[in-house]
mmCIF file of C-alpha atoms and ligand atoms in Angstrom:
data_model
loop_
_atom_site.group_PDB
_atom_site.id
_atom_site.type_symbol
_atom_site.label_atom_id
_atom_site.label_comp_id
_atom_site.label_asym_id
_atom_site.label_seq_id
_atom_site.Cartn_x
_atom_site.Cartn_y
_atom_site.Cartn_z
ATOM 1 C CA MET A 20 -147.625 -2.369 103.376
ATOM 2 C CA ASN A 21 -144.346 -1.297 101.773
ATOM 3 C CA THR A 22 -143.905 -2.640 98.255
ATOM 4 C CA LEU A 23 -141.258 -2.253 95.600
ATOM 5 C CA THR A 24 -142.145 -2.803 91.954
ATOM 6 C CA LEU A 25 -139.361 -3.280 89.434
ATOM 7 C CA ILE A 26 -139.193 -4.036 85.760
ATOM 8 C CA ARG A 27 -138.729 -7.808 85.786
ATOM 9 C CA PRO A 28 -135.044 -8.606 86.419
ATOM 10 C CA ASP A 29 -132.711 -10.880 84.461
ATOM 11 C CA ASP A 30 -129.937 -13.099 85.838
ATOM 12 C CA TRP A 31 -126.789 -12.659 83.754
ATOM 13 C CA HIS A 32 -124.908 -15.634 85.276
ATOM 14 C CA LEU A 33 -126.712 -18.835 86.238
ATOM 15 C CA HIS A 34 -125.942 -22.557 86.572
ATOM 16 C CA LEU A 35 -129.133 -24.591 86.094
ATOM 17 C CA ARG A 36 -127.409 -28.022 85.970
ATOM 18 C CA ASP A 37 -129.213 -30.773 84.068
ATOM 19 C CA GLY A 38 -131.453 -33.852 84.253
ATOM 20 C CA ASP A 39 -133.672 -34.191 87.322
ATOM 21 C CA LYS A 40 -132.132 -31.021 88.830
ATOM 22 C CA LEU A 41 -133.816 -28.793 86.245
ATOM 23 C CA ALA A 42 -137.268 -29.055 87.795
ATOM 24 C CA CYS A 43 -136.214 -27.138 90.917
ATOM 25 C CA THR A 44 -133.547 -24.828 89.452
ATOM 26 C CA VAL A 45 -135.679 -23.623 86.547
ATOM 27 C CA ALA A 46 -138.736 -23.049 88.757
ATOM 28 C CA ASP A 47 -136.754 -21.014 91.308
ATOM 29 C CA SER A 48 -135.240 -18.752 88.639
ATOM 30 C CA ALA A 49 -138.430 -18.402 86.608
ATOM 31 C CA ARG A 50 -140.262 -17.049 89.681
ATOM 32 C CA GLN A 51 -138.007 -14.000 89.687
ATOM 33 C CA PHE A 52 -136.169 -13.596 86.411
ATOM 34 C CA GLN A 53 -137.421 -13.169 82.869
ATOM 35 C CA ARG A 54 -134.148 -14.168 81.205
ATOM 36 C CA ALA A 55 -130.938 -15.802 82.345
ATOM 37 C CA ILE A 56 -127.517 -16.425 80.863
ATOM 38 C CA ILE A 57 -127.031 -20.167 81.284
ATOM 39 C CA MET A 58 -123.540 -21.367 82.108
ATOM 40 C CA PRO A 59 -122.181 -24.171 79.903
ATOM 41 C CA ASN A 60 -120.071 -26.087 82.468
ATOM 42 C CA LEU A 61 -121.936 -29.375 82.250
ATOM 43 C CA LEU A 62 -120.132 -32.704 81.959
ATOM 44 C CA PRO A 63 -119.337 -32.875 79.076
ATOM 45 C CA PRO A 64 -119.351 -29.101 78.551
ATOM 46 C CA ILE A 65 -121.576 -27.275 76.065
ATOM 47 C CA THR A 66 -119.053 -26.604 73.314
ATOM 48 C CA THR A 67 -121.223 -26.530 70.184
ATOM 49 C CA VAL A 68 -124.357 -24.824 68.927
ATOM 50 C CA ALA A 69 -126.077 -28.221 68.690
ATOM 51 C CA LEU A 70 -125.296 -29.072 72.337
ATOM 52 C CA ALA A 71 -126.500 -25.627 73.448
ATOM 53 C CA GLU A 72 -129.735 -25.985 71.530
ATOM 54 C CA ALA A 73 -130.391 -29.475 72.945
ATOM 55 C CA TYR A 74 -129.692 -28.177 76.492
ATOM 56 C CA ARG A 75 -132.032 -25.223 75.887
ATOM 57 C CA GLN A 76 -134.806 -27.649 74.896
ATOM 58 C CA ARG A 77 -134.289 -29.643 78.113
ATOM 59 C CA ILE A 78 -134.496 -26.424 80.148
ATOM 60 C CA ILE A 79 -137.614 -25.142 78.408
ATOM 61 C CA LYS A 80 -139.485 -28.352 79.264
ATOM 62 C CA HIS A 81 -139.166 -27.435 82.947
ATOM 63 C CA ILE A 82 -140.554 -23.912 82.795
ATOM 64 C CA PRO A 83 -143.650 -24.012 85.033
ATOM 65 C CA PRO A 84 -146.960 -23.422 83.232
ATOM 66 C CA GLY A 85 -147.760 -19.718 83.014
ATOM 67 C CA ALA A 86 -144.200 -18.615 83.810
ATOM 68 C CA LYS A 87 -142.175 -16.662 81.288
ATOM 69 C CA PHE A 88 -138.507 -17.563 81.302
ATOM 70 C CA GLU A 89 -136.041 -17.332 78.486
ATOM 71 C CA PRO A 90 -132.742 -19.209 78.791
ATOM 72 C CA LEU A 91 -129.945 -17.410 76.916
ATOM 73 C CA MET A 92 -127.328 -19.980 76.045
ATOM 74 C CA THR A 93 -123.530 -19.843 76.106
ATOM 75 C CA LEU A 94 -120.703 -21.965 74.709
ATOM 76 C CA TYR A 95 -117.726 -23.248 76.724
ATOM 77 C CA LEU A 96 -114.312 -22.405 75.280
ATOM 78 C CA THR A 97 -111.688 -25.128 75.032
ATOM 79 C CA ASP A 98 -108.197 -25.078 73.529
ATOM 80 C CA ASN A 99 -109.743 -26.655 70.410
ATOM 81 C CA ALA A 100 -112.582 -24.163 69.975
ATOM 82 C CA ASP A 101 -113.437 -23.755 66.329
ATOM 83 C CA VAL A 102 -113.866 -20.392 64.590
ATOM 84 C CA LYS A 103 -116.677 -21.716 62.362
ATOM 85 C CA GLU A 104 -118.643 -22.882 65.399
ATOM 86 C CA ILE A 105 -118.196 -19.461 67.019
ATOM 87 C CA ILE A 106 -119.439 -17.687 63.904
ATOM 88 C CA SER A 107 -122.534 -19.886 63.773
ATOM 89 C CA ALA A 108 -123.087 -19.265 67.506
ATOM 90 C CA ALA A 109 -122.969 -15.509 66.871
ATOM 91 C CA ALA A 110 -125.711 -15.901 64.278
ATOM 92 C CA HIS A 111 -127.888 -18.156 66.470
ATOM 93 C CA PRO A 112 -130.795 -16.340 68.158
ATOM 94 C CA SER A 113 -130.573 -18.304 71.435
ATOM 95 C CA ILE A 114 -126.812 -18.030 71.961
ATOM 96 C CA GLN A 115 -125.660 -14.813 73.568
ATOM 97 C CA ALA A 116 -122.100 -15.346 74.760
ATOM 98 C CA VAL A 117 -119.070 -17.586 75.112
ATOM 99 C CA LYS A 118 -117.488 -18.507 78.439
ATOM 100 C CA LEU A 119 -113.799 -18.663 79.249
ATOM 101 C CA TYR A 120 -112.819 -20.916 82.139
ATOM 102 C CA PRO A 121 -109.074 -20.981 82.723
ATOM 103 C CA ALA A 122 -108.370 -24.747 82.939
ATOM 104 C CA GLY A 123 -108.497 -25.793 86.593
ATOM 105 C CA ALA A 124 -109.951 -22.514 87.920
ATOM 106 C CA THR A 125 -113.306 -23.824 89.170
ATOM 107 C CA THR A 126 -115.972 -26.547 89.078
ATOM 108 C CA HIS A 127 -115.915 -28.466 85.759
ATOM 109 C CA SER A 128 -113.208 -26.245 84.271
ATOM 110 C CA GLU A 129 -110.906 -29.152 83.426
ATOM 111 C CA PHE A 130 -111.773 -28.804 79.732
ATOM 112 C CA GLY A 131 -111.068 -25.057 79.830
ATOM 113 C CA VAL A 132 -108.397 -23.039 78.110
ATOM 114 C CA THR A 133 -104.784 -23.745 79.099
ATOM 115 C CA LYS A 134 -103.202 -20.820 77.224
ATOM 116 C CA LEU A 135 -104.979 -17.792 75.836
ATOM 117 C CA GLU A 136 -102.805 -17.910 72.706
ATOM 118 C CA ASN A 137 -104.636 -21.115 71.785
ATOM 119 C CA ILE A 138 -107.883 -19.214 71.256
ATOM 120 C CA TYR A 139 -106.720 -15.928 69.710
ATOM 121 C CA SER A 140 -108.401 -16.704 66.365
ATOM 122 C CA VAL A 141 -111.666 -17.486 68.174
ATOM 123 C CA LEU A 142 -111.504 -14.288 70.229
ATOM 124 C CA SER A 143 -110.837 -12.319 67.086
ATOM 125 C CA ALA A 144 -113.948 -13.856 65.450
ATOM 126 C CA MET A 145 -115.999 -13.005 68.553
ATOM 127 C CA GLU A 146 -114.762 -9.429 68.421
ATOM 128 C CA GLU A 147 -115.689 -9.189 64.752
ATOM 129 C CA HIS A 148 -119.102 -10.846 65.177
ATOM 130 C CA GLN A 149 -119.884 -8.974 68.414
ATOM 131 C CA LEU A 150 -120.315 -12.046 70.587
ATOM 132 C CA PRO A 151 -119.526 -11.203 74.223
ATOM 133 C CA LEU A 152 -116.845 -13.089 76.156
ATOM 134 C CA LEU A 153 -117.671 -14.043 79.751
ATOM 135 C CA VAL A 154 -114.658 -14.708 81.940
ATOM 136 C CA HIS A 155 -114.099 -16.607 85.123
ATOM 137 C CA GLY A 156 -111.535 -14.070 86.266
ATOM 138 C CA GLU A 157 -109.114 -16.110 88.313
ATOM 139 C CA VAL A 158 -105.692 -17.544 87.533
ATOM 140 C CA THR A 159 -104.779 -21.010 88.757
ATOM 141 C CA HIS A 160 -101.603 -20.055 90.592
ATOM 142 C CA GLY A 161 -100.868 -17.962 93.658
ATOM 143 C CA ASP A 162 -102.762 -17.619 96.903
ATOM 144 C CA ILE A 163 -106.489 -18.354 96.547
ATOM 145 C CA PHE A 164 -107.350 -14.893 97.918
ATOM 146 C CA ASP A 165 -105.131 -13.175 95.307
ATOM 147 C CA ARG A 166 -106.142 -15.086 92.191
ATOM 148 C CA GLU A 167 -108.687 -12.560 90.928
ATOM 149 C CA ALA A 168 -106.319 -9.603 91.322
ATOM 150 C CA ILE A 169 -103.526 -11.519 89.560
ATOM 151 C CA PHE A 170 -105.917 -12.326 86.692
ATOM 152 C CA LEU A 171 -106.584 -8.613 86.142
ATOM 153 C CA ASP A 172 -102.882 -7.913 85.609
ATOM 154 C CA GLU A 173 -101.702 -11.060 83.923
ATOM 155 C CA VAL A 174 -104.673 -12.001 81.736
ATOM 156 C CA LEU A 175 -107.386 -9.358 81.448
ATOM 157 C CA THR A 176 -105.177 -6.332 80.796
ATOM 158 C CA PRO A 177 -103.292 -7.900 77.846
ATOM 159 C CA LEU A 178 -106.524 -9.498 76.578
ATOM 160 C CA MET A 179 -108.309 -6.142 76.434
ATOM 161 C CA LYS A 180 -105.292 -4.577 74.759
ATOM 162 C CA ARG A 181 -105.236 -7.225 72.049
ATOM 163 C CA PHE A 182 -109.035 -7.236 71.497
ATOM 164 C CA PRO A 183 -110.163 -3.687 72.357
ATOM 165 C CA ASN A 184 -113.585 -4.079 70.715
ATOM 166 C CA LEU A 185 -114.456 -7.408 72.335
ATOM 167 C CA ARG A 186 -117.254 -7.003 74.868
ATOM 168 C CA ILE A 187 -116.206 -8.778 78.074
ATOM 169 C CA VAL A 188 -118.073 -9.544 81.278
ATOM 170 C CA LEU A 189 -115.837 -10.122 84.279
ATOM 171 C CA GLU A 190 -118.092 -12.552 86.127
ATOM 172 C CA HIS A 191 -118.861 -12.654 89.851
ATOM 173 C CA ILE A 192 -116.307 -10.032 90.924
ATOM 174 C CA SER A 193 -115.197 -10.529 94.511
ATOM 175 C CA THR A 194 -112.554 -7.863 95.233
ATOM 176 C CA LYS A 195 -112.110 -4.111 95.449
ATOM 177 C CA ALA A 196 -109.329 -4.571 92.882
ATOM 178 C CA ALA A 197 -111.814 -5.961 90.347
ATOM 179 C CA ALA A 198 -114.483 -3.340 91.103
ATOM 180 C CA ASP A 199 -111.893 -0.574 90.585
ATOM 181 C CA PHE A 200 -110.503 -2.200 87.448
ATOM 182 C CA VAL A 201 -113.965 -2.325 85.862
ATOM 183 C CA LYS A 202 -114.754 1.258 86.824
ATOM 184 C CA ASP A 203 -111.551 2.515 85.162
ATOM 185 C CA ALA A 204 -111.741 0.293 82.061
ATOM 186 C CA SER A 205 -113.403 0.999 78.717
ATOM 187 C CA THR A 206 -117.153 0.552 78.262
ATOM 188 C CA TYR A 207 -116.406 -2.798 76.586
ATOM 189 C CA LEU A 208 -115.888 -4.261 80.071
ATOM 190 C CA ALA A 209 -118.688 -4.901 82.577
ATOM 191 C CA ALA A 210 -119.038 -7.093 85.671
ATOM 192 C CA THR A 211 -121.647 -9.213 87.394
ATOM 193 C CA ILE A 212 -121.967 -9.264 91.178
ATOM 194 C CA THR A 213 -123.508 -12.098 93.221
ATOM 195 C CA PRO A 214 -125.708 -11.854 96.308
ATOM 196 C CA HIS A 215 -123.227 -13.881 98.353
ATOM 197 C CA HIS A 216 -120.257 -11.617 97.632
ATOM 198 C CA LEU A 217 -122.462 -8.645 98.576
ATOM 199 C CA ARG A 218 -123.694 -10.227 101.804
ATOM 200 C CA TYR A 219 -120.815 -12.147 103.323
ATOM 201 C CA THR A 220 -117.079 -12.175 103.912
ATOM 202 C CA ARG A 221 -114.743 -15.140 104.372
ATOM 203 C CA ASP A 222 -115.562 -15.069 108.082
ATOM 204 C CA GLN A 223 -118.951 -16.536 107.220
ATOM 205 C CA LEU A 224 -117.146 -19.522 105.713
ATOM 206 C CA LEU A 225 -114.384 -19.956 108.272
ATOM 207 C CA VAL A 226 -115.214 -18.497 111.700
ATOM 208 C CA GLY A 227 -116.982 -20.601 114.331
ATOM 209 C CA GLY A 228 -116.561 -23.790 112.287
ATOM 210 C CA LEU A 229 -116.084 -24.564 108.605
ATOM 211 C CA LYS A 230 -119.316 -23.900 106.717
ATOM 212 C CA PRO A 231 -119.069 -25.542 103.296
ATOM 213 C CA HIS A 232 -122.324 -24.052 102.018
ATOM 214 C CA TYR A 233 -120.552 -20.691 101.893
ATOM 215 C CA TYR A 234 -117.687 -22.056 99.813
ATOM 216 C CA CYS A 235 -117.645 -20.834 96.225
ATOM 217 C CA LEU A 236 -115.206 -19.565 93.648
ATOM 218 C CA PRO A 237 -114.104 -16.859 93.662
ATOM 219 C CA ILE A 238 -113.886 -17.461 97.408
ATOM 220 C CA LEU A 239 -115.533 -14.909 99.731
ATOM 221 C CA LYS A 240 -113.116 -12.097 100.539
ATOM 222 C CA CYS A 241 -112.586 -9.546 103.349
ATOM 223 C CA ALA A 242 -114.772 -6.700 104.625
ATOM 224 C CA ALA A 243 -113.058 -3.994 102.519
ATOM 225 C CA ASP A 244 -113.701 -6.031 99.373
ATOM 226 C CA ARG A 245 -117.337 -6.551 100.286
ATOM 227 C CA GLU A 246 -117.781 -2.831 100.972
ATOM 228 C CA ALA A 247 -116.302 -1.992 97.554
ATOM 229 C CA LEU A 248 -118.705 -4.436 95.873
ATOM 230 C CA ILE A 249 -121.705 -2.919 97.679
ATOM 231 C CA ALA A 250 -120.551 0.550 96.625
ATOM 232 C CA ALA A 251 -120.184 -0.623 93.013
ATOM 233 C CA ALA A 252 -123.555 -2.409 92.847
ATOM 234 C CA THR A 253 -125.428 0.505 94.414
ATOM 235 C CA SER A 254 -123.554 3.225 92.487
ATOM 236 C CA GLY A 255 -125.900 3.326 89.503
ATOM 237 C CA ASN A 256 -122.884 2.723 87.243
ATOM 238 C CA PRO A 257 -124.202 0.573 84.353
ATOM 239 C CA LYS A 258 -120.967 -1.426 84.238
ATOM 240 C CA TYR A 259 -122.160 -3.487 87.227
ATOM 241 C CA PHE A 260 -125.208 -5.712 86.969
ATOM 242 C CA LEU A 261 -126.924 -8.702 88.499
ATOM 243 C CA GLY A 262 -125.538 -12.199 88.021
ATOM 244 C CA THR A 263 -126.299 -14.649 90.814
ATOM 245 C CA ASP A 264 -123.728 -17.338 89.977
ATOM 246 C CA SER A 265 -126.261 -19.618 91.612
ATOM 247 C CA ALA A 266 -124.379 -22.932 91.409
ATOM 248 C CA PRO A 267 -126.092 -25.741 93.332
ATOM 249 C CA HIS A 268 -124.377 -28.896 94.546
ATOM 250 C CA SER A 269 -126.146 -31.569 96.577
ATOM 251 C CA ILE A 270 -125.603 -31.666 100.333
ATOM 252 C CA ALA A 271 -123.554 -34.833 99.865
ATOM 253 C CA ASN A 272 -121.216 -33.136 97.394
ATOM 254 C CA LYS A 273 -120.791 -30.057 99.598
ATOM 255 C CA GLN A 274 -120.379 -31.828 102.961
ATOM 256 C CA SER A 275 -117.508 -34.008 101.863
ATOM 257 C CA SER A 276 -113.770 -34.308 102.533
ATOM 258 C CA CYS A 277 -113.310 -32.520 99.202
ATOM 259 C CA GLY A 278 -116.439 -30.414 98.879
ATOM 260 C CA CYS A 279 -117.521 -28.716 95.646
ATOM 261 C CA ALA A 280 -117.346 -24.952 95.130
ATOM 262 C CA GLY A 281 -120.708 -23.345 94.447
ATOM 263 C CA ILE A 282 -123.596 -21.725 96.318
ATOM 264 C CA TYR A 283 -127.298 -22.126 95.578
ATOM 265 C CA ASN A 284 -128.872 -18.693 95.871
ATOM 266 C CA SER A 285 -131.651 -18.723 93.262
ATOM 267 C CA PHE A 286 -134.359 -19.583 95.750
ATOM 268 C CA ALA A 287 -134.325 -16.087 97.308
ATOM 269 C CA ALA A 288 -132.033 -14.192 94.937
ATOM 270 C CA LEU A 289 -134.069 -11.007 94.537
ATOM 271 C CA PRO A 290 -134.969 -10.710 98.247
ATOM 272 C CA LEU A 291 -131.266 -11.229 99.073
ATOM 273 C CA TYR A 292 -130.210 -8.435 96.717
ATOM 274 C CA ALA A 293 -133.038 -6.185 97.957
ATOM 275 C CA GLU A 294 -131.826 -6.614 101.522
ATOM 276 C CA VAL A 295 -128.320 -5.488 100.547
ATOM 277 C CA PHE A 296 -129.622 -2.450 98.655
ATOM 278 C CA ALA A 297 -132.040 -1.538 101.471
ATOM 279 C CA THR A 298 -129.264 -1.692 104.072
ATOM 280 C CA ALA A 299 -127.168 0.593 101.867
ATOM 281 C CA ASN A 300 -130.130 3.008 101.546
ATOM 282 C CA ALA A 301 -130.041 2.431 97.811
ATOM 283 C CA LEU A 302 -133.287 0.651 96.932
ATOM 284 C CA ASP A 303 -133.744 3.245 94.186
ATOM 285 C CA LYS A 304 -130.655 1.757 92.468
ATOM 286 C CA LEU A 305 -131.895 -1.851 92.527
ATOM 287 C CA GLU A 306 -133.898 -1.680 89.299
ATOM 288 C CA GLY A 307 -131.013 -0.418 87.144
ATOM 289 C CA PHE A 308 -128.698 -3.114 88.536
ATOM 290 C CA SER A 309 -131.282 -5.926 88.268
ATOM 291 C CA SER A 310 -133.310 -5.074 85.206
ATOM 292 C CA PHE A 311 -131.625 -2.539 82.900
ATOM 293 C CA TYR A 312 -127.835 -2.527 82.738
ATOM 294 C CA GLY A 313 -127.322 -6.185 81.837
ATOM 295 C CA ALA A 314 -129.808 -6.015 78.965
ATOM 296 C CA ASP A 315 -128.172 -2.819 77.742
ATOM 297 C CA PHE A 316 -124.695 -4.364 77.804
ATOM 298 C CA TYR A 317 -125.882 -7.470 75.922
ATOM 299 C CA ARG A 318 -127.728 -5.154 73.507
ATOM 300 C CA LEU A 319 -131.046 -6.853 74.205
ATOM 301 C CA PRO A 320 -134.341 -5.062 74.786
ATOM 302 C CA ARG A 321 -135.210 -4.213 78.375
ATOM 303 C CA ASN A 322 -138.101 -6.217 79.822
ATOM 304 C CA THR A 323 -141.471 -4.528 80.100
ATOM 305 C CA GLU A 324 -143.322 -6.671 82.654
ATOM 306 C CA THR A 325 -142.849 -6.039 86.359
ATOM 307 C CA LEU A 326 -142.082 -7.893 89.577
ATOM 308 C CA THR A 327 -143.193 -6.745 93.022
ATOM 309 C CA LEU A 328 -141.415 -7.255 96.333
ATOM 310 C CA ILE A 329 -143.218 -6.823 99.652
ATOM 311 C CA GLN A 330 -141.532 -5.680 102.842
ATOM 312 C CA GLU A 331 -142.443 -8.538 105.125
ATOM 313 C CA SER A 332 -140.260 -10.763 107.257
ATOM 314 C CA TRP A 333 -139.869 -14.418 106.228
ATOM 315 C CA GLU A 334 -137.364 -17.200 106.741
ATOM 316 C CA ILE A 335 -135.322 -18.978 104.073
ATOM 317 C CA PRO A 336 -135.924 -22.749 104.379
ATOM 318 C CA GLU A 337 -133.183 -24.939 105.852
ATOM 319 C CA GLN A 338 -133.044 -27.155 102.769
ATOM 320 C CA LEU A 339 -134.720 -27.744 99.431
ATOM 321 C CA ALA A 340 -135.349 -30.658 97.103
ATOM 322 C CA PHE A 341 -132.720 -30.935 94.377
ATOM 323 C CA GLY A 342 -133.745 -33.707 92.000
ATOM 324 C CA HIS A 343 -133.724 -36.830 94.151
ATOM 325 C CA GLU A 344 -131.212 -35.146 96.477
ATOM 326 C CA GLN A 345 -131.254 -32.037 98.710
ATOM 327 C CA VAL A 346 -129.530 -28.670 98.537
ATOM 328 C CA ILE A 347 -128.948 -26.017 101.206
ATOM 329 C CA PRO A 348 -129.932 -22.583 99.896
ATOM 330 C CA LEU A 349 -127.880 -19.463 100.591
ATOM 331 C CA GLY A 350 -128.964 -17.913 103.884
ATOM 332 C CA ALA A 351 -130.747 -21.091 105.053
ATOM 333 C CA GLY A 352 -132.642 -20.315 108.256
ATOM 334 C CA GLU A 353 -131.964 -16.548 108.007
ATOM 335 C CA CYS A 354 -134.751 -13.996 108.183
ATOM 336 C CA LEU A 355 -135.134 -11.608 105.243
ATOM 337 C CA SER A 356 -137.242 -8.480 105.249
ATOM 338 C CA TRP A 357 -138.289 -8.523 101.564
ATOM 339 C CA ARG A 358 -140.205 -11.280 99.832
ATOM 340 C CA LEU A 359 -141.685 -11.861 96.406
ATOM 341 C CA SER A 360 -145.311 -10.860 96.203
HETATM 342 C C1 NCD B 402 -119.533 -22.873 89.843
HETATM 343 C C2 NCD B 402 -120.156 -24.255 89.638
HETATM 344 O O1 NCD B 402 -120.324 -24.981 90.623
HETATM 345 O O2 NCD B 402 -120.516 -24.578 88.500
HETATM 346 N N1 NCD B 402 -118.964 -22.797 91.166
HETATM 347 C C3 NCD B 402 -118.745 -21.679 91.899
HETATM 348 O O3 NCD B 402 -118.193 -21.776 92.996
HETATM 349 N N2 NCD B 402 -119.117 -20.488 91.471
HETATM 350 C C4 NCD B 402 -118.534 -22.583 88.777
HETATM 351 C C5 NCD B 402 -118.125 -21.132 88.714
HETATM 352 O O4 NCD B 402 -118.904 -20.279 88.305
HETATM 353 O O5 NCD B 402 -116.995 -20.822 89.120
HETATM 354 ZN ZN1 ZN B 403 -120.586 -19.468 87.744
#
């Protein structure tokens, strides 16, 4: 039987949600990942060290017995973000980064930053105290398919010029423009790539009927964008690493006249990535992308335990329990050729 053993991967972009949802989301991630960067876009958002620590405690309670899983917490930037809070976050062992949501860009971003000028002093403190900035890289104007590319020009370029020593992760890149931008930028910029942007294009969402479970932000793009993302992820360039952006919403909230953006992919995240790398004849590049480059960028030790995948066909379930509701996982009903051992 064909097997693939990797140093245990980490997920550098994850939404676990809260309350009764944590039982399923934490278990699904803990099966595959040793650490995960936990997104702070709860309602209300995680804006302080105290809120992050309380959320971390709620997460830890749901780690299944015997599993090792370390949630790495983040703070949510608002226009009123406080320099003192940022400095104490930088000194806190469980807080690893701060997240910038342009106000209105995505799910629960209504408390986000309206003008970058409002947070210059905070960004300067992060640069000084070496706390990475994670960005949702989309503007809130222009065509939905162009918003990431516009962000690169209008926001990211001037931001990197003003704060050249700030480490920045451009999250869930979805375009060739973003992949190229990251490749050409300084080593202070890296990017995460999701399994859905590697596997699908907008046709999956829109052709043959509207399929809301493939709706996320940034929205799925065209074939040339997807090809550029596959090339980036499988290149062995340490600027690109794994971040699922697994972002579950209940079936009711997805299948609605105004459905939420977000895809639940944690259930089969590693098998989904493995499939992409295998198809690109690049399974030898999976370990760097999944288990090394993110840790290196965050300046954390690499993991030492391993995870084994087996080449064996299996089918992703049609739906999963999600607290007292249900969620449709990415690739529901599809056959994958790699599974967790
Ligand atoms: C995320 C969510 O639902 O929290 N949605 C998404 O489509 N990715 C927010 C985000 O990361 O943009
Ligand atoms: Zn996200």
